[in-house]
Amino acid sequence: MAEDAPRSRKKAPEPEPEPPQPTYVYDLGADMLETLHRAFNLVAKKGGRRKPNEVDERDVPVLVRALGYNPTDQHIQRVVLRAREDEDPKHCTRGHLDINNLQKKIAEVFATDPSLSYRHTENELIACLRALSPPSQDYIEPTDLYDAMTDHGVSFTHDEAETMIRAGKDRDTQKVWHEDYAFVAASDSIPKPPNIIATEIPPELPPMEAPPPPPPPA
């Protein structure tokens, strides 16, 4: 009995190429740009830059907080790494970033990560303050709060910590009461950072094929 001829396998159809995706350019609004450059000039006066437009990477957290954000170390690292990708080492001192490049990366990272605008609730902040205070105590000493802000986790600068403590310290007792401070820090009256502008750049489409020539006359 003759053997059956092997059946030919049909090739799977080639997957269709994905259509080109648009890209976005993120820009800080005019008010945020002005705030960023004011903060940049203050940092520059401390001698933290080598060239006119350079930012020391260690000053990036200060500049970001000046815009109204409270970033984690991971957020700052993401901004720095994105900025490094577009830096020309020939034109920028090692460990520094160009301010114009940096502001674009700040806008990009913060526009695409809504968690950066998350505001802790009063109860969450009270729980944190209680953890830093002795048991059954409804306040924290300003010096203890200062140490926690500058020595643990994502640390604040001296000026930032002093400003935050001064805003929450009771004038009569000179103490930082948990509920009062939590109310100020979580209050909706604190202005949130304005929206970042995202401009869509349409993708480059492949050139269209020329139509076939008309048939020759009969």
PDB file of C-alpha atoms in Angstrom:
ATOM      1  CA  MET A   1       0.000   0.000   0.000  1.00  0.00           C
ATOM      2  CA  ALA A   2       1.475   3.342  -1.030  1.00  0.00           C
ATOM      3  CA  GLU A   3       2.431   5.670   1.778  1.00  0.00           C
ATOM      4  CA  ASP A   4       0.605   8.944   2.023  1.00  0.00           C
ATOM      5  CA  ALA A   5       2.624  11.893   0.742  1.00  0.00           C
ATOM      6  CA  PRO A   6       3.634  14.293   3.531  1.00  0.00           C
ATOM      7  CA  ARG A   7       1.343  17.212   3.791  1.00  0.00           C
ATOM      8  CA  SER A   8       2.879  20.607   3.198  1.00  0.00           C
ATOM      9  CA  ARG A   9       2.663  22.920   6.167  1.00  0.00           C
ATOM     10  CA  LYS A  10       1.184  26.320   5.567  1.00  0.00           C
ATOM     11  CA  LYS A  11       3.324  29.135   6.727  1.00  0.00           C
ATOM     12  CA  ALA A  12       1.782  31.352   9.340  1.00  0.00           C
ATOM     13  CA  PRO A  13       0.994  34.778   7.968  1.00  0.00           C
ATOM     14  CA  GLU A  14       3.528  37.445   8.790  1.00  0.00           C
ATOM     15  CA  PRO A  15       2.277  39.745  11.545  1.00  0.00           C
ATOM     16  CA  GLU A  16       1.359  43.170  10.316  1.00  0.00           C
ATOM     17  CA  PRO A  17       3.811  45.840  11.406  1.00  0.00           C
ATOM     18  CA  GLU A  18       2.555  48.081  14.169  1.00  0.00           C
ATOM     19  CA  PRO A  19       1.610  51.546  12.999  1.00  0.00           C
ATOM     20  CA  PRO A  20       4.101  54.243  14.003  1.00  0.00           C
ATOM     21  CA  GLN A  21       3.274  55.819  17.333  1.00  0.00           C
ATOM     22  CA  PRO A  22       3.283  59.559  18.011  1.00  0.00           C
ATOM     23  CA  THR A  23       5.905  61.001  20.299  1.00  0.00           C
ATOM     24  CA  TYR A  24       5.387  63.744  22.844  1.00  0.00           C
ATOM     25  CA  VAL A  25       7.409  66.734  23.899  1.00  0.00           C
ATOM     26  CA  TYR A  26       6.735  67.844  27.466  1.00  0.00           C
ATOM     27  CA  ASP A  27       7.220  71.430  28.529  1.00  0.00           C
ATOM     28  CA  LEU A  28       6.929  73.147  31.882  1.00  0.00           C
ATOM     29  CA  GLY A  29       4.461  76.013  31.843  1.00  0.00           C
ATOM     30  CA  ALA A  30       5.712  79.592  31.967  1.00  0.00           C
ATOM     31  CA  ASP A  31       5.189  79.903  35.743  1.00  0.00           C
ATOM     32  CA  MET A  32       7.011  76.660  36.476  1.00  0.00           C
ATOM     33  CA  LEU A  33       9.881  77.636  34.187  1.00  0.00           C
ATOM     34  CA  GLU A  34      10.256  80.935  35.993  1.00  0.00           C
ATOM     35  CA  THR A  35      10.248  79.172  39.375  1.00  0.00           C
ATOM     36  CA  LEU A  36      12.789  76.608  38.188  1.00  0.00           C
ATOM     37  CA  HIS A  37      15.200  79.252  36.886  1.00  0.00           C
ATOM     38  CA  ARG A  38      14.892  81.303  40.080  1.00  0.00           C
ATOM     39  CA  ALA A  39      15.812  78.212  42.087  1.00  0.00           C
ATOM     40  CA  PHE A  40      18.609  77.449  39.625  1.00  0.00           C
ATOM     41  CA  ASN A  41      20.098  80.906  40.091  1.00  0.00           C
ATOM     42  CA  LEU A  42      20.016  80.511  43.882  1.00  0.00           C
ATOM     43  CA  VAL A  43      21.800  77.168  43.638  1.00  0.00           C
ATOM     44  CA  ALA A  44      24.327  78.643  41.230  1.00  0.00           C
ATOM     45  CA  LYS A  45      25.271  81.363  43.720  1.00  0.00           C
ATOM     46  CA  LYS A  46      26.499  78.655  46.099  1.00  0.00           C
ATOM     47  CA  GLY A  47      29.145  77.674  43.579  1.00  0.00           C
ATOM     48  CA  GLY A  48      27.533  74.418  42.557  1.00  0.00           C
ATOM     49  CA  ARG A  49      28.070  74.766  38.816  1.00  0.00           C
ATOM     50  CA  ARG A  50      31.102  74.788  36.562  1.00  0.00           C
ATOM     51  CA  LYS A  51      29.599  76.416  33.450  1.00  0.00           C
ATOM     52  CA  PRO A  52      26.782  78.973  33.047  1.00  0.00           C
ATOM     53  CA  ASN A  53      24.047  76.451  32.218  1.00  0.00           C
ATOM     54  CA  GLU A  54      25.184  73.527  34.360  1.00  0.00           C
ATOM     55  CA  VAL A  55      23.352  71.970  37.314  1.00  0.00           C
ATOM     56  CA  ASP A  56      25.110  69.746  39.819  1.00  0.00           C
ATOM     57  CA  GLU A  57      23.200  66.446  39.904  1.00  0.00           C
ATOM     58  CA  ARG A  58      23.132  66.699  43.707  1.00  0.00           C
ATOM     59  CA  ASP A  59      21.006  69.859  43.396  1.00  0.00           C
ATOM     60  CA  VAL A  60      18.286  68.235  41.266  1.00  0.00           C
ATOM     61  CA  PRO A  61      16.089  67.390  44.331  1.00  0.00           C
ATOM     62  CA  VAL A  62      16.152  71.054  45.414  1.00  0.00           C
ATOM     63  CA  LEU A  63      15.085  72.234  41.950  1.00  0.00           C
ATOM     64  CA  VAL A  64      12.293  69.664  41.700  1.00  0.00           C
ATOM     65  CA  ARG A  65      10.900  70.533  45.144  1.00  0.00           C
ATOM     66  CA  ALA A  66      10.918  74.207  44.158  1.00  0.00           C
ATOM     67  CA  LEU A  67       8.257  73.287  41.566  1.00  0.00           C
ATOM     68  CA  GLY A  68       5.911  72.007  44.260  1.00  0.00           C
ATOM     69  CA  TYR A  69       6.700  68.293  44.035  1.00  0.00           C
ATOM     70  CA  ASN A  70       7.958  66.004  46.790  1.00  0.00           C
ATOM     71  CA  PRO A  71       9.906  63.343  44.863  1.00  0.00           C
ATOM     72  CA  THR A  72      11.362  60.088  46.129  1.00  0.00           C
ATOM     73  CA  ASP A  73      14.940  59.049  45.458  1.00  0.00           C
ATOM     74  CA  GLN A  74      13.629  56.814  42.658  1.00  0.00           C
ATOM     75  CA  HIS A  75      11.896  59.743  40.941  1.00  0.00           C
ATOM     76  CA  ILE A  76      15.017  61.877  41.154  1.00  0.00           C
ATOM     77  CA  GLN A  77      17.152  59.042  39.824  1.00  0.00           C
ATOM     78  CA  ARG A  78      14.786  58.616  36.877  1.00  0.00           C
ATOM     79  CA  VAL A  79      15.009  62.322  36.032  1.00  0.00           C
ATOM     80  CA  VAL A  80      18.812  62.265  36.235  1.00  0.00           C
ATOM     81  CA  LEU A  81      19.149  59.104  34.124  1.00  0.00           C
ATOM     82  CA  ARG A  82      16.816  60.481  31.437  1.00  0.00           C
ATOM     83  CA  ALA A  83      18.771  63.731  31.349  1.00  0.00           C
ATOM     84  CA  ARG A  84      22.093  61.885  31.096  1.00  0.00           C
ATOM     85  CA  GLU A  85      20.880  60.045  28.004  1.00  0.00           C
ATOM     86  CA  ASP A  86      20.783  63.297  26.026  1.00  0.00           C
ATOM     87  CA  GLU A  87      23.857  64.952  27.523  1.00  0.00           C
ATOM     88  CA  ASP A  88      26.993  65.447  25.453  1.00  0.00           C
ATOM     89  CA  PRO A  89      29.956  64.674  27.756  1.00  0.00           C
ATOM     90  CA  LYS A  90      32.106  67.008  25.688  1.00  0.00           C
ATOM     91  CA  HIS A  91      29.915  69.973  26.569  1.00  0.00           C
ATOM     92  CA  CYS A  92      29.000  69.165  30.169  1.00  0.00           C
ATOM     93  CA  THR A  93      31.174  68.651  33.228  1.00  0.00           C
ATOM     94  CA  ARG A  94      31.029  65.183  34.769  1.00  0.00           C
ATOM     95  CA  GLY A  95      28.293  64.984  37.407  1.00  0.00           C
ATOM     96  CA  HIS A  96      26.484  67.992  35.966  1.00  0.00           C
ATOM     97  CA  LEU A  97      23.475  68.470  33.658  1.00  0.00           C
ATOM     98  CA  ASP A  98      22.454  71.193  31.254  1.00  0.00           C
ATOM     99  CA  ILE A  99      19.556  73.151  32.749  1.00  0.00           C
ATOM    100  CA  ASN A 100      17.659  73.311  29.435  1.00  0.00           C
ATOM    101  CA  ASN A 101      17.903  69.552  28.980  1.00  0.00           C
ATOM    102  CA  LEU A 102      17.057  68.940  32.629  1.00  0.00           C
ATOM    103  CA  GLN A 103      13.851  70.984  32.561  1.00  0.00           C
ATOM    104  CA  LYS A 104      12.537  68.902  29.638  1.00  0.00           C
ATOM    105  CA  LYS A 105      13.241  65.651  31.470  1.00  0.00           C
ATOM    106  CA  ILE A 106      11.605  66.939  34.642  1.00  0.00           C
ATOM    107  CA  ALA A 107       8.490  67.748  32.614  1.00  0.00           C
ATOM    108  CA  GLU A 108       8.546  64.357  30.895  1.00  0.00           C
ATOM    109  CA  VAL A 109       8.969  62.261  34.047  1.00  0.00           C
ATOM    110  CA  PHE A 110       6.482  64.206  36.133  1.00  0.00           C
ATOM    111  CA  ALA A 111       3.859  64.412  33.396  1.00  0.00           C
ATOM    112  CA  THR A 112       3.890  60.639  32.873  1.00  0.00           C
ATOM    113  CA  ASP A 113       3.839  59.633  36.565  1.00  0.00           C
ATOM    114  CA  PRO A 114       0.672  60.808  38.346  1.00  0.00           C
ATOM    115  CA  SER A 115       1.880  59.354  41.660  1.00  0.00           C
ATOM    116  CA  LEU A 116       4.162  62.365  42.042  1.00  0.00           C
ATOM    117  CA  SER A 117       1.137  64.567  42.696  1.00  0.00           C
ATOM    118  CA  TYR A 118      -0.210  62.241  45.385  1.00  0.00           C
ATOM    119  CA  ARG A 119      -0.988  64.061  48.620  1.00  0.00           C
ATOM    120  CA  HIS A 120      -0.903  62.102  51.887  1.00  0.00           C
ATOM    121  CA  THR A 121      -4.040  62.259  54.031  1.00  0.00           C
ATOM    122  CA  GLU A 122      -4.171  63.739  57.524  1.00  0.00           C
ATOM    123  CA  ASN A 123      -4.442  60.287  59.103  1.00  0.00           C
ATOM    124  CA  GLU A 124      -1.379  59.050  57.226  1.00  0.00           C
ATOM    125  CA  LEU A 125       0.658  62.058  58.338  1.00  0.00           C
ATOM    126  CA  ILE A 126      -0.521  61.781  61.947  1.00  0.00           C
ATOM    127  CA  ALA A 127       0.553  58.128  61.988  1.00  0.00           C
ATOM    128  CA  CYS A 128       4.008  59.127  60.741  1.00  0.00           C
ATOM    129  CA  LEU A 129       4.380  61.859  63.371  1.00  0.00           C
ATOM    130  CA  ARG A 130       3.271  59.497  66.136  1.00  0.00           C
ATOM    131  CA  ALA A 131       5.905  57.003  65.054  1.00  0.00           C
ATOM    132  CA  LEU A 132       8.546  59.695  65.566  1.00  0.00           C
ATOM    133  CA  SER A 133       7.211  60.757  68.986  1.00  0.00           C
ATOM    134  CA  PRO A 134       7.202  59.104  72.421  1.00  0.00           C
ATOM    135  CA  PRO A 135       4.059  57.032  73.190  1.00  0.00           C
ATOM    136  CA  SER A 136       0.922  58.930  74.272  1.00  0.00           C
ATOM    137  CA  GLN A 137       2.419  62.244  73.148  1.00  0.00           C
ATOM    138  CA  ASP A 138       0.388  64.405  70.785  1.00  0.00           C
ATOM    139  CA  TYR A 139       3.287  66.552  69.611  1.00  0.00           C
ATOM    140  CA  ILE A 140       6.834  66.265  68.362  1.00  0.00           C
ATOM    141  CA  GLU A 141       9.709  68.530  69.310  1.00  0.00           C
ATOM    142  CA  PRO A 142      10.887  70.701  66.396  1.00  0.00           C
ATOM    143  CA  THR A 143      14.455  69.426  66.801  1.00  0.00           C
ATOM    144  CA  ASP A 144      13.283  65.809  66.516  1.00  0.00           C
ATOM    145  CA  LEU A 145      11.240  66.596  63.427  1.00  0.00           C
ATOM    146  CA  TYR A 146      14.197  68.448  61.924  1.00  0.00           C
ATOM    147  CA  ASP A 147      16.470  65.433  62.497  1.00  0.00           C
ATOM    148  CA  ALA A 148      13.909  63.115  60.888  1.00  0.00           C
ATOM    149  CA  MET A 149      13.579  65.394  57.856  1.00  0.00           C
ATOM    150  CA  THR A 150      17.290  65.827  57.251  1.00  0.00           C
ATOM    151  CA  ASP A 151      18.767  62.472  58.312  1.00  0.00           C
ATOM    152  CA  HIS A 152      16.280  59.778  57.252  1.00  0.00           C
ATOM    153  CA  GLY A 153      14.819  58.591  53.973  1.00  0.00           C
ATOM    154  CA  VAL A 154      14.523  61.269  51.290  1.00  0.00           C
ATOM    155  CA  SER A 155      16.250  64.051  53.199  1.00  0.00           C
ATOM    156  CA  PHE A 156      15.391  67.732  52.937  1.00  0.00           C
ATOM    157  CA  THR A 157      17.872  70.573  52.921  1.00  0.00           C
ATOM    158  CA  HIS A 158      18.350  72.717  56.029  1.00  0.00           C
ATOM    159  CA  ASP A 159      16.307  75.585  54.553  1.00  0.00           C
ATOM    160  CA  GLU A 160      13.484  73.284  53.410  1.00  0.00           C
ATOM    161  CA  ALA A 161      13.212  71.592  56.816  1.00  0.00           C
ATOM    162  CA  GLU A 162      13.317  74.906  58.686  1.00  0.00           C
ATOM    163  CA  THR A 163      10.581  76.356  56.476  1.00  0.00           C
ATOM    164  CA  MET A 164       8.296  73.334  56.898  1.00  0.00           C
ATOM    165  CA  ILE A 165       8.762  73.250  60.673  1.00  0.00           C
ATOM    166  CA  ARG A 166       8.211  76.987  61.009  1.00  0.00           C
ATOM    167  CA  ALA A 167       4.903  76.622  59.132  1.00  0.00           C
ATOM    168  CA  GLY A 168       3.647  73.961  61.557  1.00  0.00           C
ATOM    169  CA  LYS A 169       5.121  75.040  64.896  1.00  0.00           C
ATOM    170  CA  ASP A 170       2.753  76.384  67.530  1.00  0.00           C
ATOM    171  CA  ARG A 171       3.751  79.940  68.488  1.00  0.00           C
ATOM    172  CA  ASP A 172       2.731  79.636  72.141  1.00  0.00           C
ATOM    173  CA  THR A 173       4.158  76.228  73.027  1.00  0.00           C
ATOM    174  CA  GLN A 174       6.903  76.084  70.367  1.00  0.00           C
ATOM    175  CA  LYS A 175       5.895  72.482  69.683  1.00  0.00           C
ATOM    176  CA  VAL A 176       4.675  70.771  66.516  1.00  0.00           C
ATOM    177  CA  TRP A 177       1.276  69.268  67.316  1.00  0.00           C
ATOM    178  CA  HIS A 178       0.469  66.178  65.265  1.00  0.00           C
ATOM    179  CA  GLU A 179      -3.054  67.099  64.179  1.00  0.00           C
ATOM    180  CA  ASP A 180      -2.261  70.736  63.422  1.00  0.00           C
ATOM    181  CA  TYR A 181       0.789  69.918  61.340  1.00  0.00           C
ATOM    182  CA  ALA A 182      -0.994  67.098  59.490  1.00  0.00           C
ATOM    183  CA  PHE A 183      -3.870  69.442  58.640  1.00  0.00           C
ATOM    184  CA  VAL A 184      -1.492  72.031  57.148  1.00  0.00           C
ATOM    185  CA  ALA A 185       0.544  69.463  55.205  1.00  0.00           C
ATOM    186  CA  ALA A 186      -2.499  67.677  53.771  1.00  0.00           C
ATOM    187  CA  SER A 187      -4.656  70.749  53.214  1.00  0.00           C
ATOM    188  CA  ASP A 188      -6.191  71.169  49.791  1.00  0.00           C
ATOM    189  CA  SER A 189      -5.514  74.876  50.101  1.00  0.00           C
ATOM    190  CA  ILE A 190      -1.859  74.182  49.291  1.00  0.00           C
ATOM    191  CA  PRO A 191      -1.600  74.876  45.563  1.00  0.00           C
ATOM    192  CA  LYS A 192      -0.823  71.836  43.465  1.00  0.00           C
ATOM    193  CA  PRO A 193       1.715  72.068  40.639  1.00  0.00           C
ATOM    194  CA  PRO A 194       0.126  73.333  37.423  1.00  0.00           C
ATOM    195  CA  ASN A 195      -0.368  71.015  34.500  1.00  0.00           C
ATOM    196  CA  ILE A 196       2.585  70.262  32.279  1.00  0.00           C
ATOM    197  CA  ILE A 197       2.112  70.885  28.568  1.00  0.00           C
ATOM    198  CA  ALA A 198       2.317  67.782  26.355  1.00  0.00           C
ATOM    199  CA  THR A 199       2.628  68.422  22.622  1.00  0.00           C
ATOM    200  CA  GLU A 200       1.981  65.493  20.286  1.00  0.00           C
ATOM    201  CA  ILE A 201       4.355  65.101  17.374  1.00  0.00           C
ATOM    202  CA  PRO A 202       2.664  62.964  14.662  1.00  0.00           C
ATOM    203  CA  PRO A 203       4.716  59.961  13.517  1.00  0.00           C
ATOM    204  CA  GLU A 204       6.472  60.020  10.200  1.00  0.00           C
ATOM    205  CA  LEU A 205       4.378  57.955   7.824  1.00  0.00           C
ATOM    206  CA  PRO A 206       5.990  55.877   5.040  1.00  0.00           C
ATOM    207  CA  PRO A 207       5.869  57.513   1.616  1.00  0.00           C
ATOM    208  CA  MET A 208       2.799  56.649  -0.407  1.00  0.00           C
ATOM    209  CA  GLU A 209       3.272  54.471  -3.458  1.00  0.00           C
ATOM    210  CA  ALA A 210       2.828  56.188  -6.779  1.00  0.00           C
ATOM    211  CA  PRO A 211      -0.418  55.226  -8.555  1.00  0.00           C
ATOM    212  CA  PRO A 212      -0.030  52.821 -11.506  1.00  0.00           C
ATOM    213  CA  PRO A 213       0.284  54.440 -14.915  1.00  0.00           C
ATOM    214  CA  PRO A 214      -2.920  54.685 -16.964  1.00  0.00           C
ATOM    215  CA  PRO A 215      -3.485  51.909 -19.529  1.00  0.00           C
ATOM    216  CA  PRO A 216      -2.293  52.648 -23.080  1.00  0.00           C
ATOM    217  CA  PRO A 217      -4.940  53.976 -25.441  1.00  0.00           C
ATOM    218  CA  ALA A 218      -6.764  51.293 -27.450  1.00  0.00           C
TER     219      ALA A 218
END
